[in-house]
mmCIF file with all atom_site columns, C-alpha atoms in Angstrom:
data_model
loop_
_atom_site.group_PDB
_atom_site.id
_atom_site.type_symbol
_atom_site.label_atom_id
_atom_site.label_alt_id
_atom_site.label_comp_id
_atom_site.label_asym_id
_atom_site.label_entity_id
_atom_site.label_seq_id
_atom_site.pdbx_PDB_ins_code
_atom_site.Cartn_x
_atom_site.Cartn_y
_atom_site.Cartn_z
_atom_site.occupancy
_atom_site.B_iso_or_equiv
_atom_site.pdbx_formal_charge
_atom_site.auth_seq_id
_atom_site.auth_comp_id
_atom_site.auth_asym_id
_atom_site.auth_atom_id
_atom_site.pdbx_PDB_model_num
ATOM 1   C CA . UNK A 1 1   ? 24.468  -22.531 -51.231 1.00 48.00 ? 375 UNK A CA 1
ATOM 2   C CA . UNK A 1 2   ? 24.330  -21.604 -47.858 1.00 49.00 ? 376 UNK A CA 1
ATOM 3   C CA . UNK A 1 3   ? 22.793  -17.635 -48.436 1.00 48.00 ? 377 UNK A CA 1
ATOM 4   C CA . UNK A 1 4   ? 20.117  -19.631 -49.606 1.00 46.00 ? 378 UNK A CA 1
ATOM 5   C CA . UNK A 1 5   ? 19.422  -21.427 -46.456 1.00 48.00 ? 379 UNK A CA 1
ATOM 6   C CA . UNK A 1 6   ? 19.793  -18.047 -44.410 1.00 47.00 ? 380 UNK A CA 1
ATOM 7   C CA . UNK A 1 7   ? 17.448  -15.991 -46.396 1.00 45.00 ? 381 UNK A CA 1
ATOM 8   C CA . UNK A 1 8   ? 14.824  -18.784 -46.402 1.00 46.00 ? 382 UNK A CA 1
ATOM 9   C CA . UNK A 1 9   ? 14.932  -18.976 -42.552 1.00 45.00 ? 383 UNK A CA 1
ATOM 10  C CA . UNK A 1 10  ? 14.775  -14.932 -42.546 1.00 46.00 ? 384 UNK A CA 1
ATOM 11  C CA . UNK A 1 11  ? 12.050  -15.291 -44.890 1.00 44.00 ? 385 UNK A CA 1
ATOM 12  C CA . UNK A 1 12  ? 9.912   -17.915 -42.837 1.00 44.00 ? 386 UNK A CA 1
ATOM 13  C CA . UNK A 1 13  ? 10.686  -15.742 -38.944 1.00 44.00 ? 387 UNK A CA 1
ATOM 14  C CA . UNK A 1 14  ? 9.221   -12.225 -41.314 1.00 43.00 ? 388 UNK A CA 1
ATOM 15  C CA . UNK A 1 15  ? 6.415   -14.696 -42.510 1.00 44.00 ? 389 UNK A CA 1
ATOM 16  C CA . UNK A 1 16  ? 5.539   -16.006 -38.855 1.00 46.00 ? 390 UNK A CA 1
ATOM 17  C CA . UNK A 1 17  ? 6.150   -12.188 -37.325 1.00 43.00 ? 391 UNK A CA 1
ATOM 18  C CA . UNK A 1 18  ? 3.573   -10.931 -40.106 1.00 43.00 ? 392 UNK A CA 1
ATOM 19  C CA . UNK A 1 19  ? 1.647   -13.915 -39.566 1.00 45.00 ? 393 UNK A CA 1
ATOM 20  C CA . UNK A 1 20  ? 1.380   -13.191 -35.674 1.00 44.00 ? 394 UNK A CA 1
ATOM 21  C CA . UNK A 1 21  ? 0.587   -9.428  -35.915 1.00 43.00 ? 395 UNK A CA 1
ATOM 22  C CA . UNK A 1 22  ? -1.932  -10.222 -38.584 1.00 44.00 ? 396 UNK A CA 1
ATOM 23  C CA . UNK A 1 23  ? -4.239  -12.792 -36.210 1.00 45.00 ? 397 UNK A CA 1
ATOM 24  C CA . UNK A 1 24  ? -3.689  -10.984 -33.018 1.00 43.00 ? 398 UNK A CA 1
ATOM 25  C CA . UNK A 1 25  ? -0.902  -12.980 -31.555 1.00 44.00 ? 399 UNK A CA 1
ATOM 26  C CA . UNK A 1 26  ? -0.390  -10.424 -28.399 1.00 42.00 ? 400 UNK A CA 1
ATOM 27  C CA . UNK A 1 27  ? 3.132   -11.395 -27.673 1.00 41.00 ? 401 UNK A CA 1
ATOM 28  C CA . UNK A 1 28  ? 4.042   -10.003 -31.161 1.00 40.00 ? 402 UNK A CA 1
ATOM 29  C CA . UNK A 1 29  ? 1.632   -7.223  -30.695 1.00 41.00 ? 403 UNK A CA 1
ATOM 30  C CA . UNK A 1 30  ? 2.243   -5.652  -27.561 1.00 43.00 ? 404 UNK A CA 1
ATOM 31  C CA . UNK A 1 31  ? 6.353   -6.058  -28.252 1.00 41.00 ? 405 UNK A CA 1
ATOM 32  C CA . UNK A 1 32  ? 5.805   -4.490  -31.559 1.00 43.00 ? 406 UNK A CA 1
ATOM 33  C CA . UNK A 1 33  ? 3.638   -1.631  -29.679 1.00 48.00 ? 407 UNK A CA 1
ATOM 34  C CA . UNK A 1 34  ? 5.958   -1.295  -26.325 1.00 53.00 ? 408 UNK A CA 1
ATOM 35  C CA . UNK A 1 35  ? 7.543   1.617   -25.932 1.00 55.00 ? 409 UNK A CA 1
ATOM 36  C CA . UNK A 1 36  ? 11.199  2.182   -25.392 1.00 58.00 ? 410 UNK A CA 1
ATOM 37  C CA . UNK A 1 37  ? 11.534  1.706   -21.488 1.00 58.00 ? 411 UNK A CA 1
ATOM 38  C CA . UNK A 1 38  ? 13.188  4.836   -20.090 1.00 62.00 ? 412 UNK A CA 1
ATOM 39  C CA . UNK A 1 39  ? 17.278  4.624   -19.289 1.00 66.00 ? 413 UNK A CA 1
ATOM 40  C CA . UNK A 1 40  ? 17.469  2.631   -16.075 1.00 79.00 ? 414 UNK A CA 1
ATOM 41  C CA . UNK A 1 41  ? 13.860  0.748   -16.125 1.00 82.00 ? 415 UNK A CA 1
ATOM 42  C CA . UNK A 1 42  ? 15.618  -2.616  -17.658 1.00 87.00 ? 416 UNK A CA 1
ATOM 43  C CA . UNK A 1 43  ? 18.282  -2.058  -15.699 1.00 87.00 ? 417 UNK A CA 1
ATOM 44  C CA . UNK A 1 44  ? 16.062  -2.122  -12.750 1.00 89.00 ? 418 UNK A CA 1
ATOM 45  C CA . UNK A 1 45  ? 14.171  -4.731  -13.934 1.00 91.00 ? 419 UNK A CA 1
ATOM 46  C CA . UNK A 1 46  ? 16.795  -6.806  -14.302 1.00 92.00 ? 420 UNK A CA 1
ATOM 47  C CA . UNK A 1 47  ? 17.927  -6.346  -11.092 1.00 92.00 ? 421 UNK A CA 1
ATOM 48  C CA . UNK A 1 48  ? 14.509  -6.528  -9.323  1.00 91.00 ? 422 UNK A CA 1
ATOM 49  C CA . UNK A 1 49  ? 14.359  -10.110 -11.222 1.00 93.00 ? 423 UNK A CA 1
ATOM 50  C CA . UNK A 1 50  ? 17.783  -11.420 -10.303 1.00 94.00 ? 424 UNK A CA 1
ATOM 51  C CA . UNK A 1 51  ? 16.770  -10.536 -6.674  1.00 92.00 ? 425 UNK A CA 1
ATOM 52  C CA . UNK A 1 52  ? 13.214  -12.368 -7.411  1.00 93.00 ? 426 UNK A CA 1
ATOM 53  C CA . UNK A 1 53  ? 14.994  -15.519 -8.338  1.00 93.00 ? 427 UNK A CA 1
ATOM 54  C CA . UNK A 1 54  ? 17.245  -15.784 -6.026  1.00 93.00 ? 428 UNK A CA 1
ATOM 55  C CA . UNK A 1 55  ? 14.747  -15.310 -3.293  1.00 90.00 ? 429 UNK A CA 1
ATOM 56  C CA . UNK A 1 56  ? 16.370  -12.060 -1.853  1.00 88.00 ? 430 UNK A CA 1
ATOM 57  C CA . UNK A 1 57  ? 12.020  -11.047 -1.882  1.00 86.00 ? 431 UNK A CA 1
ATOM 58  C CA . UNK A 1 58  ? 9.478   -10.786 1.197   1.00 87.00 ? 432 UNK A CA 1
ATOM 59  C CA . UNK A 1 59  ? 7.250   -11.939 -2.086  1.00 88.00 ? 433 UNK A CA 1
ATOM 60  C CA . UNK A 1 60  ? 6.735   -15.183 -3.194  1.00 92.00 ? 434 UNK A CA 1
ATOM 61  C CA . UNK A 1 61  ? 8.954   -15.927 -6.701  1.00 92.00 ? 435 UNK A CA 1
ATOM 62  C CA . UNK A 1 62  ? 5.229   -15.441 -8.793  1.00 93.00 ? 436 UNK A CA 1
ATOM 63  C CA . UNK A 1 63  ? 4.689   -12.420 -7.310  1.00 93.00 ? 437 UNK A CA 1
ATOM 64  C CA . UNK A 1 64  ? 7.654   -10.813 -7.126  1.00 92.00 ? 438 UNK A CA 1
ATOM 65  C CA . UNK A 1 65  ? 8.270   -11.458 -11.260 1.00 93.00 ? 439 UNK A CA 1
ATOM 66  C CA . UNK A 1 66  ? 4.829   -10.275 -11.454 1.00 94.00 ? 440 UNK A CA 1
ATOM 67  C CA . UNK A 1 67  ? 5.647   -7.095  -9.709  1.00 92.00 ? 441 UNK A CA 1
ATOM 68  C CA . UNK A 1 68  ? 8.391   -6.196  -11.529 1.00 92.00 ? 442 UNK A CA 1
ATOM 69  C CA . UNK A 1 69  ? 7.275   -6.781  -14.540 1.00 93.00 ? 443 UNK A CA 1
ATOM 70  C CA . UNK A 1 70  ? 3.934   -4.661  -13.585 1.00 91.00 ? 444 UNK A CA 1
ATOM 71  C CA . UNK A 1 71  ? 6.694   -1.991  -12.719 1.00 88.00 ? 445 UNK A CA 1
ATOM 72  C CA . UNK A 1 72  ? 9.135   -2.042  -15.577 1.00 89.00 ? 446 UNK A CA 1
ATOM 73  C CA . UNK A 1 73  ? 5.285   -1.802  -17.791 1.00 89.00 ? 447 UNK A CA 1
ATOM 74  C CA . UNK A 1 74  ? 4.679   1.622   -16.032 1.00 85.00 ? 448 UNK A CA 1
ATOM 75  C CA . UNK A 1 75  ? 8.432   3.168   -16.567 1.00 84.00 ? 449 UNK A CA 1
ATOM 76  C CA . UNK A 1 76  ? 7.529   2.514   -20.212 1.00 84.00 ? 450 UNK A CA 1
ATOM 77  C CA . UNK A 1 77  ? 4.101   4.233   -20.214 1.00 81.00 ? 451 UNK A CA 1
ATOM 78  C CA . UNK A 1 78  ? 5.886   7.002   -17.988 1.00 75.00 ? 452 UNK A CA 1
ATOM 79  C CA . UNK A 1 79  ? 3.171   5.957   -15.328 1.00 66.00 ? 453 UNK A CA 1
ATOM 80  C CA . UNK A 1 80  ? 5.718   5.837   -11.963 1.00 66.00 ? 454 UNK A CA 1
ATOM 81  C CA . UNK A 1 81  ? 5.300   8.755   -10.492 1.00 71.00 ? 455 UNK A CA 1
ATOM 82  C CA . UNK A 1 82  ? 5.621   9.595   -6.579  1.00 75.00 ? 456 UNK A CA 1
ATOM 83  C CA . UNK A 1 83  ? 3.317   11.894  -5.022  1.00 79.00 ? 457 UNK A CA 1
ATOM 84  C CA . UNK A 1 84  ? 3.706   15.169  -3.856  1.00 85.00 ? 458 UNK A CA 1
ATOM 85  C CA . UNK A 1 85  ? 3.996   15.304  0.239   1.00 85.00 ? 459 UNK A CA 1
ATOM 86  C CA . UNK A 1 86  ? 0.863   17.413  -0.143  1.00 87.00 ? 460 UNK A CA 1
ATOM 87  C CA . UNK A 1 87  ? -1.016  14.908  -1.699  1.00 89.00 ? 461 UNK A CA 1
ATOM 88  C CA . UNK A 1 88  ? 0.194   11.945  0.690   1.00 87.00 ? 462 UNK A CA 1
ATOM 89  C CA . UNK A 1 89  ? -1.177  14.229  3.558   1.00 87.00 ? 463 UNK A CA 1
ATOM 90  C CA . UNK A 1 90  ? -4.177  14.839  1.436   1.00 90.00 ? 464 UNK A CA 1
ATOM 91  C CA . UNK A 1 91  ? -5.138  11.054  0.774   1.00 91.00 ? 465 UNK A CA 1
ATOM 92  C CA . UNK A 1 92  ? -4.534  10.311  4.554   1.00 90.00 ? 466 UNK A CA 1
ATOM 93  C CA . UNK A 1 93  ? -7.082  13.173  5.380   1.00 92.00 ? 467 UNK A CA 1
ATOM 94  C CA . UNK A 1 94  ? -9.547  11.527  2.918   1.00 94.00 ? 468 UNK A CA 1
ATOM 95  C CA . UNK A 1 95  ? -9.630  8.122   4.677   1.00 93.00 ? 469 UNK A CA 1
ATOM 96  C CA . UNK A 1 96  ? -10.909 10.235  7.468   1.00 93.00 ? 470 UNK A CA 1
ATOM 97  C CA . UNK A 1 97  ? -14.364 11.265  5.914   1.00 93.00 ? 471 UNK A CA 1
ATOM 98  C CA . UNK A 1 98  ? -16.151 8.071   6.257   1.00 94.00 ? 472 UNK A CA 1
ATOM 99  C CA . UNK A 1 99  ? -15.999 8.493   9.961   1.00 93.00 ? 473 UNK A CA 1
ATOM 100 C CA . UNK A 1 100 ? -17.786 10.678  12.793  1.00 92.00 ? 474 UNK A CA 1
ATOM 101 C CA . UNK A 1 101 ? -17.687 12.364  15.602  1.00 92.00 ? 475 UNK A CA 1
ATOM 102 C CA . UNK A 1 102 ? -14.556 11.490  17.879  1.00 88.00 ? 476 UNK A CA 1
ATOM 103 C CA . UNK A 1 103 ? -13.574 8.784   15.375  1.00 90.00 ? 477 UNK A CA 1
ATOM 104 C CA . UNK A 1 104 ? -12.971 11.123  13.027  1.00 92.00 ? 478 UNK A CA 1
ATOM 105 C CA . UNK A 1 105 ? -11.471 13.611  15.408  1.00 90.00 ? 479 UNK A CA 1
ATOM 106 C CA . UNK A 1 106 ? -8.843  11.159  16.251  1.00 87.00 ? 480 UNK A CA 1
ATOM 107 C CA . UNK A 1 107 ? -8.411  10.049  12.492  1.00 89.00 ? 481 UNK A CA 1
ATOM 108 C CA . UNK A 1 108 ? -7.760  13.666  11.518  1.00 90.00 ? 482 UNK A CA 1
ATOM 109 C CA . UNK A 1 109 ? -5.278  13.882  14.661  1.00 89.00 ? 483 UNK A CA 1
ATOM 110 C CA . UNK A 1 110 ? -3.427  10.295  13.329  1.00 86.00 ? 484 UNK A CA 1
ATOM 111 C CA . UNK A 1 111 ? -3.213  11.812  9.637   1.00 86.00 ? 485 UNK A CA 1
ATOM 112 C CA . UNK A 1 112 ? -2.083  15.259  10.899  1.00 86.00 ? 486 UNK A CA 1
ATOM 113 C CA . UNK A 1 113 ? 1.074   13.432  12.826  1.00 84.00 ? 487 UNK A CA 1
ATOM 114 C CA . UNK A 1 114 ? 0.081   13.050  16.074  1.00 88.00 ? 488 UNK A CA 1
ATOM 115 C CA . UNK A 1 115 ? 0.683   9.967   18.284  1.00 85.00 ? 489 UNK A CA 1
ATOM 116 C CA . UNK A 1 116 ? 2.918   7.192   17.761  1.00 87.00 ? 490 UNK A CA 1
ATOM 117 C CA . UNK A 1 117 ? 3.803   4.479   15.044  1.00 86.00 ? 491 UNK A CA 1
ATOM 118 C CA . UNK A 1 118 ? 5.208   1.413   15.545  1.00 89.00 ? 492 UNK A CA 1
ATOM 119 C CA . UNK A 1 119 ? 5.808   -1.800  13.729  1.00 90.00 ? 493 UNK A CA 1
ATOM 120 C CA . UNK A 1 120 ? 7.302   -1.631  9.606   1.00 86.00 ? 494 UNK A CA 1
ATOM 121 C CA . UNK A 1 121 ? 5.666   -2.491  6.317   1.00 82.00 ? 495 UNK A CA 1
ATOM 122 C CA . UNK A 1 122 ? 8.342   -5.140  5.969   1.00 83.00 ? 496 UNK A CA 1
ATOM 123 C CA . UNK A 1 123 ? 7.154   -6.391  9.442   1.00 85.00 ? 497 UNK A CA 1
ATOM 124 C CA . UNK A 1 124 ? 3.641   -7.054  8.338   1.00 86.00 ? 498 UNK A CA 1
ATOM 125 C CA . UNK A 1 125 ? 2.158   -2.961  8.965   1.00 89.00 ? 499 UNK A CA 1
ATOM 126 C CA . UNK A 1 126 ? 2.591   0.011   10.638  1.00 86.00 ? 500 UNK A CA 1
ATOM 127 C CA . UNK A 1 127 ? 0.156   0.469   13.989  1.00 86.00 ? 501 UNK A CA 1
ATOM 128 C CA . UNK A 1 128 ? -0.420  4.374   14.503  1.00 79.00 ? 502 UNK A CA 1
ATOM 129 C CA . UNK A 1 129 ? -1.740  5.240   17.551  1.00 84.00 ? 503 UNK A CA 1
ATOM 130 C CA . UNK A 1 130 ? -3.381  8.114   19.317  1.00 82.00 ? 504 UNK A CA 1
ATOM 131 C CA . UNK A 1 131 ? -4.070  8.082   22.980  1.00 85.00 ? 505 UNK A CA 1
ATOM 132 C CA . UNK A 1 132 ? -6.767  11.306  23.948  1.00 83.00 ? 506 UNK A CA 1
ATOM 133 C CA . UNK A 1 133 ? -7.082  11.726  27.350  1.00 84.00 ? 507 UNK A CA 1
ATOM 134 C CA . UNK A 1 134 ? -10.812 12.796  28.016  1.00 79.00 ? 508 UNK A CA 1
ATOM 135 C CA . UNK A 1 135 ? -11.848 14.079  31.703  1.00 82.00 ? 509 UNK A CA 1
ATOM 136 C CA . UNK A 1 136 ? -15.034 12.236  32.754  1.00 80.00 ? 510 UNK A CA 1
ATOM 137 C CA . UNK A 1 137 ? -17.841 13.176  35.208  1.00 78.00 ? 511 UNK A CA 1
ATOM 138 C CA . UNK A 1 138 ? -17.710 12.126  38.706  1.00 73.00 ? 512 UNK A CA 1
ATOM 139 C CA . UNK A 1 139 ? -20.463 9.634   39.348  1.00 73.00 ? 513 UNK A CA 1
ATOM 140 C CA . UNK A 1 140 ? -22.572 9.630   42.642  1.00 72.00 ? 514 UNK A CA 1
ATOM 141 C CA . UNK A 1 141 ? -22.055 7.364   45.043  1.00 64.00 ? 515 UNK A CA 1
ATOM 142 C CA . UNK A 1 142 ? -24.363 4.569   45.558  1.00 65.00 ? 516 UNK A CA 1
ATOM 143 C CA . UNK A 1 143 ? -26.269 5.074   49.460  1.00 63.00 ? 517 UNK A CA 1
ATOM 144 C CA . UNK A 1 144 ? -24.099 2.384   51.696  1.00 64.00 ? 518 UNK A CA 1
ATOM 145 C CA . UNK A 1 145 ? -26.437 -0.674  52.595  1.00 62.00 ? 519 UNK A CA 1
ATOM 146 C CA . UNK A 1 146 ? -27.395 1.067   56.380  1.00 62.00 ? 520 UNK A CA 1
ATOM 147 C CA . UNK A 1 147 ? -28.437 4.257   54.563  1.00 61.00 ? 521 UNK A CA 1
ATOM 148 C CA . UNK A 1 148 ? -27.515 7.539   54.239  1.00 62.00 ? 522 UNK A CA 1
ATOM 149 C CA . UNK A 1 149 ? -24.060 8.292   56.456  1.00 62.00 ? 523 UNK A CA 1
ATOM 150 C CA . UNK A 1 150 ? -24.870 10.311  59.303  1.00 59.00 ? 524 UNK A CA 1
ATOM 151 C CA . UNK A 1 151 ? -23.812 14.207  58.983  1.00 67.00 ? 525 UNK A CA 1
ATOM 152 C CA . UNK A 1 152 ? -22.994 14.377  62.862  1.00 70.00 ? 526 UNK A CA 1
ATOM 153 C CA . UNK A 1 153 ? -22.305 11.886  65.772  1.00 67.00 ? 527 UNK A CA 1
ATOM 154 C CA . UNK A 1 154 ? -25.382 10.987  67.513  1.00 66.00 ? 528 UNK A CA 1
ATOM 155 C CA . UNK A 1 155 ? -26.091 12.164  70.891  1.00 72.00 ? 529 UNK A CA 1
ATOM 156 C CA . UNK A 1 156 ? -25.983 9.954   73.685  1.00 74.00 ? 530 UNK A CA 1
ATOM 157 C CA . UNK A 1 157 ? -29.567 10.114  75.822  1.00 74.00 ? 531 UNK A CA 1
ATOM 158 C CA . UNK A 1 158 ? -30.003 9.988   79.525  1.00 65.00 ? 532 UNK A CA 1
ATOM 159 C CA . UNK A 1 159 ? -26.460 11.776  80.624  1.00 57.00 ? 533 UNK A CA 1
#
């Protein structure tokens, strides 16, 4: 009497699955189409959303389960991927080209390595900084308001 009860229940959860898949339901869908995440992506994800709800985030709670959701989605479609130093350097280089002249000089010189950084991403940024020393031309001098400086003392008259 009560296999009966069981299979009917199985029977109705196949029914709605089927049911689901069939109209487009896209929770069914994209679980039925989701790849097996990679060894250590849930593990990470459940980590990254234990720290999310207990607040232990820089991110609000709605963007933090956002995030790691976003990033447990990519370990299954093999999408995280670092880059190459070469191609950090290269990027960097590449936010230079919009600029000219000495901006760009000193963008190229920033992207290179040169200067200083200060501040952290955690902090709110990172400030790089490049200080150029560049010689300037001397100005004239402006005449004084009695004129021109005499070049030698005058002469007293009459002695």
């Amino acid at each position: 009497m009560n296999t009966n009860k069981i299979v009917s229940a199985g029977f109705v959860c196949a029914t709605i699955a089927v049911i689901g898949v069939t109209f487009g339901e896209p929770s069914f869908a994209a679980a039925a189409a989701a790849p097996p995440a990679p060894a250590g992506a849930e593990s990470r994800y459940q980590q990254d959303r234990a720290n999310c709800l207990a607040g232990n985030s820089i991110e609000d709670q709605k963007t933090c389960l956002k995030e790691a959701g976003a990033r447990l989605q990519a370990a299954r479609q093999h999408d995280l991927t670092s880059p190459s130093s070469a191609q950090l350097v290269a990027n960097a280089r590449k936010r230079c080209e919009p600029l000219s002249g000495d901006d760009r000089k000193a963008c190229l010189a920033r992207a290179d390595g040169l200067g200083s950084t200060t501040g952290s991403v955690a902090g709110g940024g990172e400030l790089h900084e490049y200080h150029e020393i560049v010689p300037g031309t001397p100005a004239e001098l402006p005449p004084t308001a009695a004129g021109p400086a005499p070049t030698k003392p005058p002469v007293p008259q009459g002695q």
